[in-house]
PDB file of C-alpha atoms in Angstrom:
ATOM      1  CA  UNK A 687     165.945 162.089 108.528  1.00  0.00           C
ATOM      2  CA  UNK A 688     167.081 159.068 110.487  1.00  0.00           C
ATOM      3  CA  UNK A 689     166.693 155.486 109.429  1.00  0.00           C
ATOM      4  CA  UNK A 690     166.129 152.733 111.963  1.00  0.00           C
ATOM      5  CA  UNK A 691     167.739 149.392 111.175  1.00  0.00           C
ATOM      6  CA  UNK A 692     165.483 146.373 111.409  1.00  0.00           C
ATOM      7  CA  UNK A 693     166.320 143.754 113.991  1.00  0.00           C
ATOM      8  CA  UNK A 694     167.642 140.418 112.687  1.00  0.00           C
ATOM      9  CA  UNK A 695     164.770 138.270 111.527  1.00  0.00           C
ATOM     10  CA  UNK A 696     164.984 134.656 112.656  1.00  0.00           C
ATOM     11  CA  UNK A 697     162.500 131.966 111.627  1.00  0.00           C
ATOM     12  CA  UNK A 698     164.462 129.049 113.104  1.00  0.00           C
ATOM     13  CA  UNK A 699     161.492 127.758 115.103  1.00  0.00           C
ATOM     14  CA  UNK A 700     159.252 127.851 112.042  1.00  0.00           C
ATOM     15  CA  UNK A 701     161.854 126.013 109.978  1.00  0.00           C
ATOM     16  CA  UNK A 702     162.098 123.314 112.659  1.00  0.00           C
ATOM     17  CA  UNK A 703     158.319 122.804 112.461  1.00  0.00           C
ATOM     18  CA  UNK A 704     158.567 122.790 108.657  1.00  0.00           C
ATOM     19  CA  UNK A 705     161.087 119.916 108.817  1.00  0.00           C
ATOM     20  CA  UNK A 706     158.690 117.913 111.012  1.00  0.00           C
ATOM     21  CA  UNK A 707     155.746 118.641 108.695  1.00  0.00           C
ATOM     22  CA  UNK A 708     157.609 117.441 105.576  1.00  0.00           C
ATOM     23  CA  UNK A 709     157.322 113.836 106.762  1.00  0.00           C
ATOM     24  CA  UNK A 710     153.725 114.047 107.963  1.00  0.00           C
ATOM     25  CA  UNK A 711     151.679 116.410 105.772  1.00  0.00           C
ATOM     26  CA  UNK A 712     151.762 116.242 101.946  1.00  0.00           C
ATOM     27  CA  UNK A 713     152.821 119.674 100.721  1.00  0.00           C
ATOM     28  CA  UNK A 714     153.326 120.593 104.436  1.00  0.00           C
ATOM     29  CA  UNK A 715     149.943 122.354 104.486  1.00  0.00           C
ATOM     30  CA  UNK A 716     146.370 122.021 103.247  1.00  0.00           C
ATOM     31  CA  UNK A 717     146.265 125.192 101.118  1.00  0.00           C
ATOM     32  CA  UNK A 718     148.238 126.096  98.001  1.00  0.00           C
ATOM     33  CA  UNK A 719     148.580 129.657  99.274  1.00  0.00           C
ATOM     34  CA  UNK A 720     150.466 128.464 102.353  1.00  0.00           C
ATOM     35  CA  UNK A 721     152.911 126.129 100.615  1.00  0.00           C
ATOM     36  CA  UNK A 722     156.598 127.001 100.902  1.00  0.00           C
ATOM     37  CA  UNK A 723     156.860 126.925  97.101  1.00  0.00           C
ATOM     38  CA  UNK A 724     154.837 130.167  97.156  1.00  0.00           C
ATOM     39  CA  UNK A 725     157.481 132.001  99.212  1.00  0.00           C
ATOM     40  CA  UNK A 726     161.204 132.044  99.940  1.00  0.00           C
ATOM     41  CA  UNK A 727     162.450 128.905 101.692  1.00  0.00           C
ATOM     42  CA  UNK A 728     164.705 129.905 104.547  1.00  0.00           C
ATOM     43  CA  UNK A 729     162.454 132.859 105.335  1.00  0.00           C
ATOM     44  CA  UNK A 730     159.263 130.837 105.233  1.00  0.00           C
ATOM     45  CA  UNK A 731     157.050 128.975 105.775  1.00  0.00           C
ATOM     46  CA  UNK A 732     156.223 130.919 108.912  1.00  0.00           C
ATOM     47  CA  UNK A 733     154.252 129.128 111.627  1.00  0.00           C
ATOM     48  CA  UNK A 734     151.805 131.243 113.622  1.00  0.00           C
ATOM     49  CA  UNK A 735     151.678 131.225 117.405  1.00  0.00           C
ATOM     50  CA  UNK A 736     148.890 133.775 117.912  1.00  0.00           C
ATOM     51  CA  UNK A 737     147.038 136.615 116.222  1.00  0.00           C
ATOM     52  CA  UNK A 738     145.029 139.692 117.209  1.00  0.00           C
ATOM     53  CA  UNK A 739     143.400 142.263 114.960  1.00  0.00           C
ATOM     54  CA  UNK A 740     145.436 142.467 111.751  1.00  0.00           C
ATOM     55  CA  UNK A 741     148.637 141.172 113.355  1.00  0.00           C
ATOM     56  CA  UNK A 742     150.158 137.690 113.566  1.00  0.00           C
ATOM     57  CA  UNK A 743     153.052 136.568 115.762  1.00  0.00           C
ATOM     58  CA  UNK A 744     155.057 133.557 114.665  1.00  0.00           C
ATOM     59  CA  UNK A 745     156.631 130.881 116.862  1.00  0.00           C
ATOM     60  CA  UNK A 746     159.889 132.861 116.785  1.00  0.00           C
ATOM     61  CA  UNK A 747     158.261 135.997 118.217  1.00  0.00           C
ATOM     62  CA  UNK A 748     158.242 137.974 114.953  1.00  0.00           C
ATOM     63  CA  UNK A 749     155.239 140.247 114.389  1.00  0.00           C
ATOM     64  CA  UNK A 750     153.573 140.650 110.976  1.00  0.00           C
ATOM     65  CA  UNK A 751     150.654 142.582 109.529  1.00  0.00           C
ATOM     66  CA  UNK A 752     148.390 140.085 107.748  1.00  0.00           C
ATOM     67  CA  UNK A 753     147.358 141.912 104.591  1.00  0.00           C
ATOM     68  CA  UNK A 754     145.639 138.747 103.314  1.00  0.00           C
ATOM     69  CA  UNK A 755     143.249 138.330 106.278  1.00  0.00           C
ATOM     70  CA  UNK A 756     143.890 134.571 106.475  1.00  0.00           C
ATOM     71  CA  UNK A 757     143.325 134.333 102.709  1.00  0.00           C
ATOM     72  CA  UNK A 758     139.877 135.906 103.036  1.00  0.00           C
ATOM     73  CA  UNK A 759     137.721 134.844 105.980  1.00  0.00           C
ATOM     74  CA  UNK A 760     139.130 137.111 108.710  1.00  0.00           C
ATOM     75  CA  UNK A 761     137.322 140.302 107.716  1.00  0.00           C
ATOM     76  CA  UNK A 762     136.945 141.572 111.305  1.00  0.00           C
ATOM     77  CA  UNK A 763     140.505 140.758 112.297  1.00  0.00           C
ATOM     78  CA  UNK A 764     141.828 137.940 114.429  1.00  0.00           C
ATOM     79  CA  UNK A 765     140.497 137.299 117.932  1.00  0.00           C
ATOM     80  CA  UNK A 766     137.758 139.943 117.658  1.00  0.00           C
ATOM     81  CA  UNK A 767     136.518 140.465 121.225  1.00  0.00           C
ATOM     82  CA  UNK A 768     132.806 140.742 120.340  1.00  0.00           C
ATOM     83  CA  UNK A 769     132.803 137.761 117.958  1.00  0.00           C
ATOM     84  CA  UNK A 770     134.905 135.616 120.299  1.00  0.00           C
ATOM     85  CA  UNK A 771     132.609 136.356 123.269  1.00  0.00           C
ATOM     86  CA  UNK A 772     129.530 135.355 121.241  1.00  0.00           C
ATOM     87  CA  UNK A 773     131.209 132.160 120.009  1.00  0.00           C
ATOM     88  CA  UNK A 774     132.323 131.212 123.539  1.00  0.00           C
ATOM     89  CA  UNK A 775     128.796 131.826 124.841  1.00  0.00           C
ATOM     90  CA  UNK A 776     127.371 129.512 122.177  1.00  0.00           C
ATOM     91  CA  UNK A 777     130.022 126.843 122.812  1.00  0.00           C
ATOM     92  CA  UNK A 778     128.964 126.792 126.463  1.00  0.00           C
ATOM     93  CA  UNK A 779     125.451 125.863 125.237  1.00  0.00           C
ATOM     94  CA  UNK A 780     126.766 123.310 122.734  1.00  0.00           C
ATOM     95  CA  UNK A 781     128.431 123.789 119.362  1.00  0.00           C
ATOM     96  CA  UNK A 782     127.356 120.832 117.235  1.00  0.00           C
ATOM     97  CA  UNK A 783     124.015 119.092 117.518  1.00  0.00           C
ATOM     98  CA  UNK A 784     122.484 116.030 115.895  1.00  0.00           C
ATOM     99  CA  UNK A 785     119.301 118.087 115.324  1.00  0.00           C
ATOM    100  CA  UNK A 786     118.811 121.570 113.840  1.00  0.00           C
ATOM    101  CA  UNK A 787     119.227 124.734 115.909  1.00  0.00           C
ATOM    102  CA  UNK A 788     117.419 128.069 115.677  1.00  0.00           C
ATOM    103  CA  UNK A 789     120.674 129.973 115.113  1.00  0.00           C
ATOM    104  CA  UNK A 790     120.850 128.588 111.556  1.00  0.00           C
ATOM    105  CA  UNK A 791     117.450 130.177 110.835  1.00  0.00           C
ATOM    106  CA  UNK A 792     118.402 133.458 112.537  1.00  0.00           C
ATOM    107  CA  UNK A 793     121.580 133.732 110.458  1.00  0.00           C
ATOM    108  CA  UNK A 794     119.686 132.899 107.252  1.00  0.00           C
ATOM    109  CA  UNK A 795     117.144 135.631 108.039  1.00  0.00           C
ATOM    110  CA  UNK A 796     119.948 138.147 108.560  1.00  0.00           C
ATOM    111  CA  UNK A 797     121.764 137.158 105.348  1.00  0.00           C
ATOM    112  CA  UNK A 798     118.582 137.384 103.269  1.00  0.00           C
ATOM    113  CA  UNK A 799     117.913 140.805 104.814  1.00  0.00           C
ATOM    114  CA  UNK A 800     121.437 142.052 104.057  1.00  0.00           C
ATOM    115  CA  UNK A 801     121.826 140.600 100.536  1.00  0.00           C
ATOM    116  CA  UNK A 802     119.135 142.005  98.213  1.00  0.00           C
ATOM    117  CA  UNK A 803     119.424 139.186  95.640  1.00  0.00           C
ATOM    118  CA  UNK A 804     119.346 136.376  98.225  1.00  0.00           C
ATOM    119  CA  UNK A 805     116.081 134.506  98.645  1.00  0.00           C
ATOM    120  CA  UNK A 806     117.400 131.497 100.539  1.00  0.00           C
ATOM    121  CA  UNK A 807     120.635 130.405 102.227  1.00  0.00           C
ATOM    122  CA  UNK A 808     122.689 127.221 101.908  1.00  0.00           C
ATOM    123  CA  UNK A 809     125.599 126.807 104.320  1.00  0.00           C
ATOM    124  CA  UNK A 810     128.953 125.287 103.394  1.00  0.00           C
ATOM    125  CA  UNK A 811     131.994 124.323 105.468  1.00  0.00           C
ATOM    126  CA  UNK A 812     134.440 126.215 103.276  1.00  0.00           C
ATOM    127  CA  UNK A 813     134.968 128.142 100.067  1.00  0.00           C
ATOM    128  CA  UNK A 814     135.831 125.090  97.959  1.00  0.00           C
ATOM    129  CA  UNK A 815     132.632 123.362  99.025  1.00  0.00           C
ATOM    130  CA  UNK A 816     130.591 126.523  98.346  1.00  0.00           C
ATOM    131  CA  UNK A 817     132.048 126.754  94.820  1.00  0.00           C
ATOM    132  CA  UNK A 818     131.350 123.058  94.219  1.00  0.00           C
ATOM    133  CA  UNK A 819     127.711 123.494  95.248  1.00  0.00           C
ATOM    134  CA  UNK A 820     127.424 126.553  92.986  1.00  0.00           C
ATOM    135  CA  UNK A 821     128.840 124.597  90.023  1.00  0.00           C
ATOM    136  CA  UNK A 822     126.480 121.689  90.707  1.00  0.00           C
ATOM    137  CA  UNK A 823     123.466 124.028  90.902  1.00  0.00           C
ATOM    138  CA  UNK A 824     124.515 125.865  87.732  1.00  0.00           C
ATOM    139  CA  UNK A 825     124.859 122.593  85.829  1.00  0.00           C
ATOM    140  CA  UNK A 826     121.548 121.282  87.162  1.00  0.00           C
ATOM    141  CA  UNK A 827     119.538 124.427  86.443  1.00  0.00           C
ATOM    142  CA  UNK A 828     121.066 125.129  83.022  1.00  0.00           C
ATOM    143  CA  UNK A 829     121.261 121.522  81.839  1.00  0.00           C
ATOM    144  CA  UNK A 830     124.785 122.285  80.607  1.00  0.00           C
ATOM    145  CA  UNK A 831     128.138 120.889  81.718  1.00  0.00           C
ATOM    146  CA  UNK A 832     130.414 123.735  80.610  1.00  0.00           C
ATOM    147  CA  UNK A 833     131.409 126.124  83.415  1.00  0.00           C
ATOM    148  CA  UNK A 834     133.590 129.235  83.187  1.00  0.00           C
ATOM    149  CA  UNK A 835     135.783 130.078  86.147  1.00  0.00           C
ATOM    150  CA  UNK A 836     138.745 132.247  87.021  1.00  0.00           C
ATOM    151  CA  UNK A 837     141.010 131.953  90.052  1.00  0.00           C
ATOM    152  CA  UNK A 838     141.433 129.356  92.737  1.00  0.00           C
ATOM    153  CA  UNK A 839     138.351 127.488  93.975  1.00  0.00           C
ATOM    154  CA  UNK A 840     139.571 124.613  96.129  1.00  0.00           C
ATOM    155  CA  UNK A 841     140.475 120.951  95.740  1.00  0.00           C
ATOM    156  CA  UNK A 842     137.153 119.500  94.638  1.00  0.00           C
ATOM    157  CA  UNK A 843     136.829 117.229  91.607  1.00  0.00           C
ATOM    158  CA  UNK A 844     135.446 119.800  89.168  1.00  0.00           C
ATOM    159  CA  UNK A 845     138.326 122.180  89.926  1.00  0.00           C
ATOM    160  CA  UNK A 846     140.997 119.497  89.724  1.00  0.00           C
ATOM    161  CA  UNK A 847     139.535 118.288  86.421  1.00  0.00           C
ATOM    162  CA  UNK A 848     139.821 121.837  85.093  1.00  0.00           C
ATOM    163  CA  UNK A 849     143.541 121.774  85.839  1.00  0.00           C
ATOM    164  CA  UNK A 850     144.253 118.707  83.697  1.00  0.00           C
ATOM    165  CA  UNK A 851     146.643 119.594  80.890  1.00  0.00           C
ATOM    166  CA  UNK A 852     148.689 122.483  82.271  1.00  0.00           C
ATOM    167  CA  UNK A 853     149.846 123.541  78.797  1.00  0.00           C
ATOM    168  CA  UNK A 854     146.289 124.763  78.106  1.00  0.00           C
ATOM    169  CA  UNK A 855     146.120 126.901  81.222  1.00  0.00           C
ATOM    170  CA  UNK A 856     148.589 129.634  80.339  1.00  0.00           C
ATOM    171  CA  UNK A 857     149.233 131.730  83.425  1.00  0.00           C
ATOM    172  CA  UNK A 858     146.686 130.028  85.651  1.00  0.00           C
ATOM    173  CA  UNK A 859     147.664 129.819  89.320  1.00  0.00           C
ATOM    174  CA  UNK A 860     148.047 126.054  89.665  1.00  0.00           C
ATOM    175  CA  UNK A 861     148.910 124.555  86.273  1.00  0.00           C
ATOM    176  CA  UNK A 862     151.783 122.480  87.650  1.00  0.00           C
ATOM    177  CA  UNK A 863     149.429 120.253  89.636  1.00  0.00           C
ATOM    178  CA  UNK A 864     148.663 117.528  87.135  1.00  0.00           C
ATOM    179  CA  UNK A 865     145.967 115.181  88.349  1.00  0.00           C
ATOM    180  CA  UNK A 866     144.574 112.064  86.691  1.00  0.00           C
ATOM    181  CA  UNK A 867     140.984 111.713  87.887  1.00  0.00           C
ATOM    182  CA  UNK A 868     138.867 109.097  86.134  1.00  0.00           C
ATOM    183  CA  UNK A 869     135.188 109.813  85.622  1.00  0.00           C
ATOM    184  CA  UNK A 870     135.305 113.572  86.079  1.00  0.00           C
ATOM    185  CA  UNK A 871     133.469 115.879  83.697  1.00  0.00           C
ATOM    186  CA  UNK A 872     136.011 117.568  81.448  1.00  0.00           C
ATOM    187  CA  UNK A 873     134.105 120.595  80.095  1.00  0.00           C
ATOM    188  CA  UNK A 874     135.266 123.159  82.629  1.00  0.00           C
ATOM    189  CA  UNK A 875     136.763 126.199  80.917  1.00  0.00           C
ATOM    190  CA  UNK A 876     139.435 128.313  82.584  1.00  0.00           C
ATOM    191  CA  UNK A 877     139.104 132.057  81.981  1.00  0.00           C
ATOM    192  CA  UNK A 878     141.690 134.669  82.919  1.00  0.00           C
TER     193      UNK A 878
END
């Protein structure tokens, strides 16, 4: 059996971008999962140049397999030819309107058809917003304030309020982020 040595792995270009970002972007990124404190400084953070399928290439030319699928939303892989062609076709007809568009109804019909428990659809811009809407609906329908949650759910007020008092959070993912937010409901219970 022969063993092939790996080529030297340079991330110099990424580290140069990281140095620029330190003075411009708090935490150098918008997501906890992409912060350099979550990886080994000197080997990361890694800045992407392009991606296709399950692979990402960084600004230094290194190739990686993205096992996290962009932290969830890239279930078909990056730069999917069919999806990209459909998106480009729609962009040519306009991408954002000041009035409603039939595509929102067509997608809702398809989601209701595919998800047996779904009766209606509400769109959100991201996962944190979707979780916030779900918490608001749960509180409104139940008449209760207490919400159980486990995991990371974004940067919205209810989630940040849940992270007050890191000593109570045990092994929770983000206990070190202490936030003082006046007027937020406190009864959010962390599970897991």
